[in-house]
CSV table of C-alpha atoms in Angstrom, one decimal:
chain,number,residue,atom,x,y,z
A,1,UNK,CA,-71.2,40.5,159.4
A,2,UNK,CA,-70.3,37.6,157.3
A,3,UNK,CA,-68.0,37.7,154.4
A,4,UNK,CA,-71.1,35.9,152.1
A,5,UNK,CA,-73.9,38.3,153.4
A,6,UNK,CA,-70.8,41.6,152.9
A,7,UNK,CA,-70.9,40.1,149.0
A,8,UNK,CA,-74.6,40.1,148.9
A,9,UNK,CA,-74.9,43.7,150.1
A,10,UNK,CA,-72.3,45.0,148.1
A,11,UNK,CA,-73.7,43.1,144.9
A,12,UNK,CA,-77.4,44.9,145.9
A,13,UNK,CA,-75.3,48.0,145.9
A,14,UNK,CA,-73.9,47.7,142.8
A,15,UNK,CA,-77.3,46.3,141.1
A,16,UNK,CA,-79.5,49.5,142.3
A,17,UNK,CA,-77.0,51.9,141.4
A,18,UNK,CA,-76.6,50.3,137.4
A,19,UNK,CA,-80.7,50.4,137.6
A,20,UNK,CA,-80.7,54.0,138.8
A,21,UNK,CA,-78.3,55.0,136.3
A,22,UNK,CA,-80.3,53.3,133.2
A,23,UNK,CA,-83.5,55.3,134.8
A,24,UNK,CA,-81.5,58.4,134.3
A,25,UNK,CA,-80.0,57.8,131.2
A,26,UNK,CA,-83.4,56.9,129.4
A,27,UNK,CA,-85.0,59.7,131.2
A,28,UNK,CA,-82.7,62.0,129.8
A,29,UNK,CA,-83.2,60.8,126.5
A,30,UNK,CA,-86.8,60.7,126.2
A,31,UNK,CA,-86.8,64.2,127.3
A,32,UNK,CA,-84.9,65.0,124.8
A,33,UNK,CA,-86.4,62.8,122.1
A,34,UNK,CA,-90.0,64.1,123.1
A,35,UNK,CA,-88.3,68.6,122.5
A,36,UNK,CA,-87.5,66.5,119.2
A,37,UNK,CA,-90.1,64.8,117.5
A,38,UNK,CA,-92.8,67.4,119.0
A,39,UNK,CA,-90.4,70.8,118.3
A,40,UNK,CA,-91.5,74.3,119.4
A,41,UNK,CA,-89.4,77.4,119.4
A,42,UNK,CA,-89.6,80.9,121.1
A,43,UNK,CA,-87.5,83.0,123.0
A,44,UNK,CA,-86.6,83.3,126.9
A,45,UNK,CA,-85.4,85.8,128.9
A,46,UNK,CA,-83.0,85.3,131.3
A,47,UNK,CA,-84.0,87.1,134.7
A,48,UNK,CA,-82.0,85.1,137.7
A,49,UNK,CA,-79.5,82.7,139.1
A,50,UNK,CA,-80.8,79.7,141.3
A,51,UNK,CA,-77.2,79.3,143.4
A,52,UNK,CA,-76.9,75.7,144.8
A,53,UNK,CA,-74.1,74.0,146.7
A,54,UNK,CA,-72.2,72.8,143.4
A,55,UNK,CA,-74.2,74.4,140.7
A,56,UNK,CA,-75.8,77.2,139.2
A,57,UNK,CA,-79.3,77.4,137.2
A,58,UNK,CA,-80.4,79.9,135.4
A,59,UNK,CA,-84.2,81.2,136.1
A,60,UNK,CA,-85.4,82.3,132.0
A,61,UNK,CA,-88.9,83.3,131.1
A,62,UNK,CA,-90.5,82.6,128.3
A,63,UNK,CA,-93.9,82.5,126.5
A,64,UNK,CA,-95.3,79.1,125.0
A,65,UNK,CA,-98.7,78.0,123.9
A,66,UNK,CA,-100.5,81.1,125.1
A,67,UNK,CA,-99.2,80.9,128.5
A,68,UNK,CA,-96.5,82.4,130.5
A,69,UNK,CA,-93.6,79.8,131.9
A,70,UNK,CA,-90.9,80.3,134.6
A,71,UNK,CA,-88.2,77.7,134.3
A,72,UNK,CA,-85.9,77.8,137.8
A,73,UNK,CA,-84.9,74.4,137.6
A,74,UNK,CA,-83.0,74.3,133.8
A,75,UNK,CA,-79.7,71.9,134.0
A,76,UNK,CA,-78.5,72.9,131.0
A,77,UNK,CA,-75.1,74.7,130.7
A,78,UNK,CA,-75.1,78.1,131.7
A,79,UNK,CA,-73.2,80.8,129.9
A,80,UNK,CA,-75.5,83.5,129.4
A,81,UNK,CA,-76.1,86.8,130.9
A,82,UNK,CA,-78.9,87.9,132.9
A,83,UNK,CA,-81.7,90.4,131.1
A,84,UNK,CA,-80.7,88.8,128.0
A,85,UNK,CA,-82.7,87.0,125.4
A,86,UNK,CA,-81.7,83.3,123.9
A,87,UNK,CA,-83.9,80.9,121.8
A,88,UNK,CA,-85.5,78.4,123.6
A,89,UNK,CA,-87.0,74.7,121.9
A,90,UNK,CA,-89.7,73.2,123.6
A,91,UNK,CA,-91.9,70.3,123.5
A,92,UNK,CA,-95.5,71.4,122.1
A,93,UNK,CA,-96.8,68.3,124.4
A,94,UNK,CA,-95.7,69.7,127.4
A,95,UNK,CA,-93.5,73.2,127.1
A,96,UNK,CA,-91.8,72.6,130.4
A,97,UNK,CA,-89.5,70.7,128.7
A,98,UNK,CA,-87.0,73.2,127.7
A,99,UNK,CA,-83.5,73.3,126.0
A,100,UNK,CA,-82.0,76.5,125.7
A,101,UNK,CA,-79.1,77.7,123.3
A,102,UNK,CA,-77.4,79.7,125.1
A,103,UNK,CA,-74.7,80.4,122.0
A,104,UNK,CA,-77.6,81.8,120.5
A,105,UNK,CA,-78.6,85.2,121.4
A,106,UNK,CA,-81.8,87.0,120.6
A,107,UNK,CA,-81.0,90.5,119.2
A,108,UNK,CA,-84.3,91.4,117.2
A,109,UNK,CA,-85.8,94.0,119.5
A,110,UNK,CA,-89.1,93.4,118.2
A,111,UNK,CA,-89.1,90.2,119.4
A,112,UNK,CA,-87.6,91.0,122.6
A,113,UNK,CA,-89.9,94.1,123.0
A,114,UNK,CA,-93.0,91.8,122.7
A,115,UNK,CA,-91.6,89.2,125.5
A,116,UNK,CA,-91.1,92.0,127.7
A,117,UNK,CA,-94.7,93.1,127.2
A,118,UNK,CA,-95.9,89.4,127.5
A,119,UNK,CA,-94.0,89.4,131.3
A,120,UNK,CA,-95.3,92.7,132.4
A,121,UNK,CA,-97.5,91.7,135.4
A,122,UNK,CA,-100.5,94.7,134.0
A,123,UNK,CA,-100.6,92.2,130.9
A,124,UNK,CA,-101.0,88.9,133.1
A,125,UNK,CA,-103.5,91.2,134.8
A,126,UNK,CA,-105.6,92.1,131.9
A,127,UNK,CA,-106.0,89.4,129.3
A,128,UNK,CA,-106.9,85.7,129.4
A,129,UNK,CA,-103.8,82.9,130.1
């Protein structure tokens, strides 16, 4: 390979990485932006782990919008404790975009009682979601 066509490749390199991380970063941020300006709050319940090669996600539970939502695929930082309960802000547009505080635990048992009754499967079962 020539030294001129080793430039060329390694300038391609470097353009499509600076264009991936711009995608990212702007991704990130509307996702953000959009929890934002279209706010919803609710609880979760934390049930699982997803274990990956480097990382750890939790898997929380929560109840949005009428409808029951799993979220296994959360990146945010992960400090809580499994059969817990946290508050959780979502976008109304679409609630799958989640951020969850995990400093901020959910002690009100009524609260928690009702999400527990919302995730029973004989309530899935039974009513209209």
């Amino acid at each position: 390979m020539t030294e001129e066509r080793k430039k060329f490749v390694l300038l391609g390199f470097f353009l499509v990485m600076a264009l991936l991380l711009i995608y990212v970063t702007n991704t990130e941020s509307s996702y953000q932006k959009e929890i934002r300006e279209n706010p919803g709050k609710t609880i979760c319940k934390y049930v699982a782990r997803n274990h990956y090669a480097k990382t750890t996600n939790p898997v929380v539970k929560y109840y949005a919008a009428g409808k029951l939502y799993i979220s296994e695929g959360y990146g945010g930082y992960d400090e809580g404790s499994i059969d817990d309960f946290y508050e959780l802000k979502y976008s109304t547009i679409d609630p799958n975009k989640i951020e969850i505080d995990f400093s901020k635990k959910v002690k009100d048992t009524t609260l928690t009682h009702e999400l527990d009754r919302k995730l029973q499967f004989k309530y899935w079962f039974y009513h209209e979601h």
